PDB file of C-alpha atoms in Angstrom:
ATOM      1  CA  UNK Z   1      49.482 -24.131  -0.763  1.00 35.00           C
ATOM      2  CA  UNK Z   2      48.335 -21.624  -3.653  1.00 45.00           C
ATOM      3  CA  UNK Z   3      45.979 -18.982  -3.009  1.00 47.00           C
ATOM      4  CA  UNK Z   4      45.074 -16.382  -5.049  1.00 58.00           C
ATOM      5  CA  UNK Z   5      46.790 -13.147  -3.108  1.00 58.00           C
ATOM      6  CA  UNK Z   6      44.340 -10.305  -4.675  1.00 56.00           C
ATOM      7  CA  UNK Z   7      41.354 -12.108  -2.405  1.00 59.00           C
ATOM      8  CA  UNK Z   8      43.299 -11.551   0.735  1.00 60.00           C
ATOM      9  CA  UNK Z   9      44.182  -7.491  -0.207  1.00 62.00           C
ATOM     10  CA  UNK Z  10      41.766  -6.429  -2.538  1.00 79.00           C
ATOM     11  CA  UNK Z  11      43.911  -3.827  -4.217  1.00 92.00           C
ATOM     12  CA  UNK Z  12      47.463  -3.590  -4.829  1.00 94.00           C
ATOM     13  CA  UNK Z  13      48.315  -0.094  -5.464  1.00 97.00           C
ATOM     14  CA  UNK Z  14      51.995   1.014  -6.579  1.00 98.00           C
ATOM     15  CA  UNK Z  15      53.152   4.256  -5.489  1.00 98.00           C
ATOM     16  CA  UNK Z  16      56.725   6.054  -6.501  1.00 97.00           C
ATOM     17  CA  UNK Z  17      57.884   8.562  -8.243  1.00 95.00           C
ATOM     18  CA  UNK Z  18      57.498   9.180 -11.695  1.00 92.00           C
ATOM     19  CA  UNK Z  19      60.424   6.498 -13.296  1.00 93.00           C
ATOM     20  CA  UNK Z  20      60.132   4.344 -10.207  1.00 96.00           C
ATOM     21  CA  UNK Z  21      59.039   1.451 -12.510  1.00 97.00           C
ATOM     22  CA  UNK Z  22      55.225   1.306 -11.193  1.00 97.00           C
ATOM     23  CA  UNK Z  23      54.034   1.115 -15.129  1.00 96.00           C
ATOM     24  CA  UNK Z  24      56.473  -1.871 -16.004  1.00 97.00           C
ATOM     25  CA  UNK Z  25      56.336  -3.853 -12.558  1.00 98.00           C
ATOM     26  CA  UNK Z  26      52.299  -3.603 -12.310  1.00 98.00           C
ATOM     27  CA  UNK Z  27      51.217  -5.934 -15.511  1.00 98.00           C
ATOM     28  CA  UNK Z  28      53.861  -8.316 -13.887  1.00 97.00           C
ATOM     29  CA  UNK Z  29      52.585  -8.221 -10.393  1.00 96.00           C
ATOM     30  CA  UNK Z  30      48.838  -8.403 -12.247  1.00 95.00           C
ATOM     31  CA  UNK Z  31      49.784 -11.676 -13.828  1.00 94.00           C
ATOM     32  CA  UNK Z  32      51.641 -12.735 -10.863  1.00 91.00           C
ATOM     33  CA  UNK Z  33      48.076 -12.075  -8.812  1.00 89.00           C
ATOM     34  CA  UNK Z  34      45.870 -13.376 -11.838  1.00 89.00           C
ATOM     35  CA  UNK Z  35      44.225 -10.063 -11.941  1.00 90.00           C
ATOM     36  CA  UNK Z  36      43.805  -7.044 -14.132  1.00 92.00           C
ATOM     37  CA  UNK Z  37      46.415  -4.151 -14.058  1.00 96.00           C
ATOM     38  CA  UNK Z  38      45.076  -0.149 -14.059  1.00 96.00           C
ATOM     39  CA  UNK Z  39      47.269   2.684 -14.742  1.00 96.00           C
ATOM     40  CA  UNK Z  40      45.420   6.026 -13.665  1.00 96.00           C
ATOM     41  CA  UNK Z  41      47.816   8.328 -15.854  1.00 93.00           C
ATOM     42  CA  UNK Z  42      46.407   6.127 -18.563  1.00 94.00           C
ATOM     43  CA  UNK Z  43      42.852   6.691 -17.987  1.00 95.00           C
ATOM     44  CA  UNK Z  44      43.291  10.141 -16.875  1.00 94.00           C
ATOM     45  CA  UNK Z  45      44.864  10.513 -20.603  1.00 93.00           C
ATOM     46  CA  UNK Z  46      41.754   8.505 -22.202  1.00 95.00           C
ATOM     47  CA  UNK Z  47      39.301  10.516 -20.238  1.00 93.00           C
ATOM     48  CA  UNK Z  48      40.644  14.100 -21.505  1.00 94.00           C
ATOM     49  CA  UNK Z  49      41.533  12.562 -25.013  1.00 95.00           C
ATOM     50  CA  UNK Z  50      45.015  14.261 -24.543  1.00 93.00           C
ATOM     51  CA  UNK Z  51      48.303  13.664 -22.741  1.00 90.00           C
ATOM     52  CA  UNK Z  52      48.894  14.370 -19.861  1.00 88.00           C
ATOM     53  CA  UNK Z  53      51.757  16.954 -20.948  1.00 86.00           C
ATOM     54  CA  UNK Z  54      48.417  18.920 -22.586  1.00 90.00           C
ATOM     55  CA  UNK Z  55      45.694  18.458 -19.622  1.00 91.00           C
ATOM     56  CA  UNK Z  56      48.433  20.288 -17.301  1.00 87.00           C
ATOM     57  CA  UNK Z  57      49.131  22.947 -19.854  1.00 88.00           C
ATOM     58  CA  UNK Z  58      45.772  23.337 -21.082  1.00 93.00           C
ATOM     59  CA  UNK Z  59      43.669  22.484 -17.779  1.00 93.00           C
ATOM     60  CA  UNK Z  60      45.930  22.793 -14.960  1.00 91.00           C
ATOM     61  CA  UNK Z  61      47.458  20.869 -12.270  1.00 89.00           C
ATOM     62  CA  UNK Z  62      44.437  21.282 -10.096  1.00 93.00           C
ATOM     63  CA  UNK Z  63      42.049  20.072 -12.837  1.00 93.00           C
ATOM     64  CA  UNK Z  64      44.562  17.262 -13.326  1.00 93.00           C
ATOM     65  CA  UNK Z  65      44.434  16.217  -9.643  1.00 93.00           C
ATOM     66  CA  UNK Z  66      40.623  16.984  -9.472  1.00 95.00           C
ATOM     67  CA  UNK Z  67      40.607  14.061 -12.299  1.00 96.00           C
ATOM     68  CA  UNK Z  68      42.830  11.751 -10.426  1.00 95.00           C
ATOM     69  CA  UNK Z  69      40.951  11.545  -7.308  1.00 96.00           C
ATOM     70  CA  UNK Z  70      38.043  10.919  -8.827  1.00 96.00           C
ATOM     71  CA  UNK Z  71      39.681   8.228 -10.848  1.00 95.00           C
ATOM     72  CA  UNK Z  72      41.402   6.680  -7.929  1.00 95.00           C
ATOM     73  CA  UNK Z  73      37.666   6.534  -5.934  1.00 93.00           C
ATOM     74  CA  UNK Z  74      35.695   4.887  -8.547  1.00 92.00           C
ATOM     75  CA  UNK Z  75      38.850   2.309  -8.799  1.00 89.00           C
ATOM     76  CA  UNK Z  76      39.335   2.129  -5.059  1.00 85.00           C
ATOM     77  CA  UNK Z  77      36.280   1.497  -4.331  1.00 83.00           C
ATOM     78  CA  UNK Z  78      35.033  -1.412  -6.737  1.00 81.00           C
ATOM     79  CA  UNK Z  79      33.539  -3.986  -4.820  1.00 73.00           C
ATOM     80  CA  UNK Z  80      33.299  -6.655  -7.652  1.00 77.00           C
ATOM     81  CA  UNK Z  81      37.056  -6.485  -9.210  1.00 80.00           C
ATOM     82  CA  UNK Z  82      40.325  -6.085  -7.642  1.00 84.00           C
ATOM     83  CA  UNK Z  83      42.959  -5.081  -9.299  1.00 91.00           C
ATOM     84  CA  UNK Z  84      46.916  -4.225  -9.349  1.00 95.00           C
ATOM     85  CA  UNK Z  85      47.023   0.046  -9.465  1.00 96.00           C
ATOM     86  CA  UNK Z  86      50.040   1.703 -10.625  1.00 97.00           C
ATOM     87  CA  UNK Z  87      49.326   5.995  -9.304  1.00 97.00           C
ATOM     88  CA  UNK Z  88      50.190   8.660 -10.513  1.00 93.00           C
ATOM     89  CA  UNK Z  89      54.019   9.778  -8.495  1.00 92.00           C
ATOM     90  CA  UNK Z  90      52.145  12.740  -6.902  1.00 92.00           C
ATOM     91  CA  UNK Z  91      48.639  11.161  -6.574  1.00 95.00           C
ATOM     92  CA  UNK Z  92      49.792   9.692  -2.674  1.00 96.00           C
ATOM     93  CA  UNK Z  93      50.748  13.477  -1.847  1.00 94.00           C
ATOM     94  CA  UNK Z  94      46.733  14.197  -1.672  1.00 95.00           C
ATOM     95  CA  UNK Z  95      45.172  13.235   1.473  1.00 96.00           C
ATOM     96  CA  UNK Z  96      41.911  12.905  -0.049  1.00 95.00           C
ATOM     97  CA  UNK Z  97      43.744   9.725  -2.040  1.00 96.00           C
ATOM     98  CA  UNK Z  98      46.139   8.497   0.798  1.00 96.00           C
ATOM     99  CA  UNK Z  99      42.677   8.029   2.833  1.00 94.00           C
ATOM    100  CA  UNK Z 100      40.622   6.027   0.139  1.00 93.00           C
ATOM    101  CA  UNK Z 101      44.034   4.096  -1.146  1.00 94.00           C
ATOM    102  CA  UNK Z 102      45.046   3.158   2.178  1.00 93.00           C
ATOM    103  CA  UNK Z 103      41.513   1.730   3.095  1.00 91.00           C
ATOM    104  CA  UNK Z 104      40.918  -0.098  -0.130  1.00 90.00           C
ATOM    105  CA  UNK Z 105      44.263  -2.374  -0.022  1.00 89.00           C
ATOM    106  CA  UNK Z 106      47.261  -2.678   0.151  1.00 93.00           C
ATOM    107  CA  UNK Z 107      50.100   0.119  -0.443  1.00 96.00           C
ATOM    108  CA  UNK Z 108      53.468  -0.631  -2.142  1.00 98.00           C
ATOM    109  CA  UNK Z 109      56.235   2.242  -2.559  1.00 98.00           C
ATOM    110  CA  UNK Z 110      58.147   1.580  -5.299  1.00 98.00           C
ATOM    111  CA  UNK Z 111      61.631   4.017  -3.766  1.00 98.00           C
ATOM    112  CA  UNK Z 112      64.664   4.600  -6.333  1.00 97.00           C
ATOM    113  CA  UNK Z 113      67.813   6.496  -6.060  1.00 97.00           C
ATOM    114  CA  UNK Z 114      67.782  10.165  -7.509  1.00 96.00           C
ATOM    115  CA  UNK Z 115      70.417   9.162 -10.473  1.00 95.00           C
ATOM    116  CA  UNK Z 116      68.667   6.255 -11.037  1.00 96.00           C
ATOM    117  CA  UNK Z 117      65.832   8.050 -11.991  1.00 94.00           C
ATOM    118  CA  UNK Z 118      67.278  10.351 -13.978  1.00 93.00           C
ATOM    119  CA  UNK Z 119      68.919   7.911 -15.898  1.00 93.00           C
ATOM    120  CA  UNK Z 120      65.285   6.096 -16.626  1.00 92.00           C
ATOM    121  CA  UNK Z 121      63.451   9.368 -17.182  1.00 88.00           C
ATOM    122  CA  UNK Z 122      66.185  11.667 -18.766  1.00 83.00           C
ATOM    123  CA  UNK Z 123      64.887  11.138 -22.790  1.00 77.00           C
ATOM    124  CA  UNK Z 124      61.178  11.796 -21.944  1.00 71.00           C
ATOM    125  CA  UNK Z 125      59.492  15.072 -22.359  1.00 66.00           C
ATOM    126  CA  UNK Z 126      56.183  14.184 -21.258  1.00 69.00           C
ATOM    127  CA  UNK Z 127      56.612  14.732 -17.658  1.00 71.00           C
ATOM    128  CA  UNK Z 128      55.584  18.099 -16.916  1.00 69.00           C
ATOM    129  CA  UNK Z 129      56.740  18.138 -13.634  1.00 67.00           C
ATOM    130  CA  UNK Z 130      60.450  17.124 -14.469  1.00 75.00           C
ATOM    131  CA  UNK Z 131      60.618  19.841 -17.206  1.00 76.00           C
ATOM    132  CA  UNK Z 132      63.278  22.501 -15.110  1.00 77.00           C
ATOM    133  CA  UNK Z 133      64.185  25.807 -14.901  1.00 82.00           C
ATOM    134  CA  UNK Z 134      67.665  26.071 -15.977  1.00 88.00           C
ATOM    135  CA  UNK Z 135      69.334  28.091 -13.732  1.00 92.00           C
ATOM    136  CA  UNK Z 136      72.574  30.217 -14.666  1.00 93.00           C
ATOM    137  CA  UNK Z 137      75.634  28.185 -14.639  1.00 93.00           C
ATOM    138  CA  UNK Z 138      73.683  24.273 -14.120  1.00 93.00           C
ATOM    139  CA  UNK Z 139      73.335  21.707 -17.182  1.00 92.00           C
ATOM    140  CA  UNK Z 140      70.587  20.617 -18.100  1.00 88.00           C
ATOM    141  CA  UNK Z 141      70.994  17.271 -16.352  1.00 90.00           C
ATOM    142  CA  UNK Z 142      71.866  19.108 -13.489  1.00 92.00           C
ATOM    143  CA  UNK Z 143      68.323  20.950 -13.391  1.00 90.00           C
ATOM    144  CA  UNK Z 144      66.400  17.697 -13.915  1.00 90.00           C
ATOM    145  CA  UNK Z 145      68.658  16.117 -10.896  1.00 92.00           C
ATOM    146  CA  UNK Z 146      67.586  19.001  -9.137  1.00 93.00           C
ATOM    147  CA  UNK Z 147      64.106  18.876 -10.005  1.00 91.00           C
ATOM    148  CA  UNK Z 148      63.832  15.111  -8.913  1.00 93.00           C
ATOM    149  CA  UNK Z 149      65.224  15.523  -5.802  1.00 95.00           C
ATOM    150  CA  UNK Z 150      63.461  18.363  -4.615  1.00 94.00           C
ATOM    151  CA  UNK Z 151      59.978  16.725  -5.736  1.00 93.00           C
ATOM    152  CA  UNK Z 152      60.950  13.284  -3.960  1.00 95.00           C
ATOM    153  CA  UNK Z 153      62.082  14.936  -1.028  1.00 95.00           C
ATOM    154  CA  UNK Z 154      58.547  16.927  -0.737  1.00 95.00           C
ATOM    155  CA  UNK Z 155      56.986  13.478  -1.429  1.00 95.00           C
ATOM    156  CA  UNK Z 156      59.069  11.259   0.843  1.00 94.00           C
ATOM    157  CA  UNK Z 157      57.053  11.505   3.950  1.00 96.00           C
ATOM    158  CA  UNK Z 158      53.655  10.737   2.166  1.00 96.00           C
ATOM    159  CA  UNK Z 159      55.386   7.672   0.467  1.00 97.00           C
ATOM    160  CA  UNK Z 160      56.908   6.281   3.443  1.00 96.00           C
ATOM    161  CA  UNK Z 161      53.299   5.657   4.478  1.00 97.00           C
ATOM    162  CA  UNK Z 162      53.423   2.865   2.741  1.00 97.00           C
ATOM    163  CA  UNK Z 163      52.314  -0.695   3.975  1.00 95.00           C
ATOM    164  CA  UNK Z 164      55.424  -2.146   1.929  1.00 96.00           C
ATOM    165  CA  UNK Z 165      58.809  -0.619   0.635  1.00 98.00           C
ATOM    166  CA  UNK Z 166      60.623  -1.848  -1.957  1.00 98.00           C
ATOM    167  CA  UNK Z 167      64.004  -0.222  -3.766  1.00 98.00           C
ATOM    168  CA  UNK Z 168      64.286  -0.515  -7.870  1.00 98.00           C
ATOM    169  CA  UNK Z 169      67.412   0.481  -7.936  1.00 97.00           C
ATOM    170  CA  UNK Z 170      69.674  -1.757  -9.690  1.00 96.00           C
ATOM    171  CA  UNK Z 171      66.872  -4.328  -9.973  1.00 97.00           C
ATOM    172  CA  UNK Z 172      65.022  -5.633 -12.904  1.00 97.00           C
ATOM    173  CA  UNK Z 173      61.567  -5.805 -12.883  1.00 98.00           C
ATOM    174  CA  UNK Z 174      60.871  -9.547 -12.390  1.00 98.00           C
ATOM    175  CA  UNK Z 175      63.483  -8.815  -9.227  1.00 98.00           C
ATOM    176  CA  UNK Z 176      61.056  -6.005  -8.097  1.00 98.00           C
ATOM    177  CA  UNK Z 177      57.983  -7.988  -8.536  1.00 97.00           C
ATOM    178  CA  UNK Z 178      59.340 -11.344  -7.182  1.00 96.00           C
ATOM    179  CA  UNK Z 179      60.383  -8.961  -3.647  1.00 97.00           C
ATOM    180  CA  UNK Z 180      56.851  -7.385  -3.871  1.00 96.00           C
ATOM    181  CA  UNK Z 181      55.071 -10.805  -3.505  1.00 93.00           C
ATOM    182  CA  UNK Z 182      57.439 -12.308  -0.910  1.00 94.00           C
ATOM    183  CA  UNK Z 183      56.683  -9.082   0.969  1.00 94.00           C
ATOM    184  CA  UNK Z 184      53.077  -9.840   0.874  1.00 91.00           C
ATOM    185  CA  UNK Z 185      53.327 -13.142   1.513  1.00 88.00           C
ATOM    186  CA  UNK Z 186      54.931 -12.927   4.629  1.00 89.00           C
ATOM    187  CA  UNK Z 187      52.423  -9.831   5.878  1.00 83.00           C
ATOM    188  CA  UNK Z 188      49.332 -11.244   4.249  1.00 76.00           C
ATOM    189  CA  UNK Z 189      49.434 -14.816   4.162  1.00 67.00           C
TER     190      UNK Z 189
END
């Protein structure tokens, strides 16, 4: 029998580190649950009119995450449309958010391997949390490495909060999305 899965959760909201592949798996999962997909770095970005490389230089973190909560609340809590919701990779580290994303549907943690995500996020430059401080003696790779794994380990607890877990490593996104629905089939249906 078919049913239409965002009617039995409400929201779907993707958590994971920055690289985890919440931005490419989402519009699949959206189409999958014949909904719309949201992005909240993406609207953050719309509603400063800048990146978000320049709202943490210019505005700072805290204005940043200010912005994202009250993003995530008018999202969370949208009575008429439900929606798949790809977060920010520090956005689940706020209680504030964990409270009104953990309420409003369903959460999936989107978990990769260190390397992994260095390999994915090494070429971009508009992470401003993965840009390291070179310390005497490390490459440059090395710092990033170093970078991601101290974030994810400060963020590990928070994510493994998570109604649902599923690993991207080594698996493309249909993979991803295809093990994210026959996770919430057999918890929601």
């Amino acid at each position: 029998m078919e049913f239409k899965i965002i009617d039995i959760l409400r929201n779907i909201f993707l958590i994971g580190f920055s690289g985890s592949g919440k931005s490419t798996v989402g519009p699949l999962l959206a189409n999958l649950c014949k909904t719309h997909f949201v992005d909240t770095d993406s609207l953050i970005a719309k509603h400063y009119r800048k990146s978000i490389v320049r709202v943490f230089t210019e505005d700072g973190e805290k204005e940043f995450r200010k912005t994202e909560t009250d993003i995530i609340d008018k999202i969370a809590n949208n009575q008429r449309e439900y929606r798949v919701i790809a977060l920010g990779g520090g956005a689940f580290e706020r209680y504030q958010n964990r409270q009104m994303i953990m309420k409003q549907g369903v959460v999936v943690y989107l978990s990769c391997s260190v390397s992994e995500l260095y390999r994915r996020l090494r070429i971009y430059t508009d992470r401003p949390l993965l840009i390291p401080k070179i310390r005497p003696g490390e490459s440059r790779r090395m710092a990033i490495m170093r970078q991601i794994a101290t974030l994810l380990n400060k963020r590990k607890k928070q994510y493994r909060m998570a109604d649902i877990m599923v690993a991207t490593t080594n698996r493309s996104p249909e993979e991803v999305t295809q093990l994210i629905m026959s996770k919430i089939r057999k918890i929601y249906a």
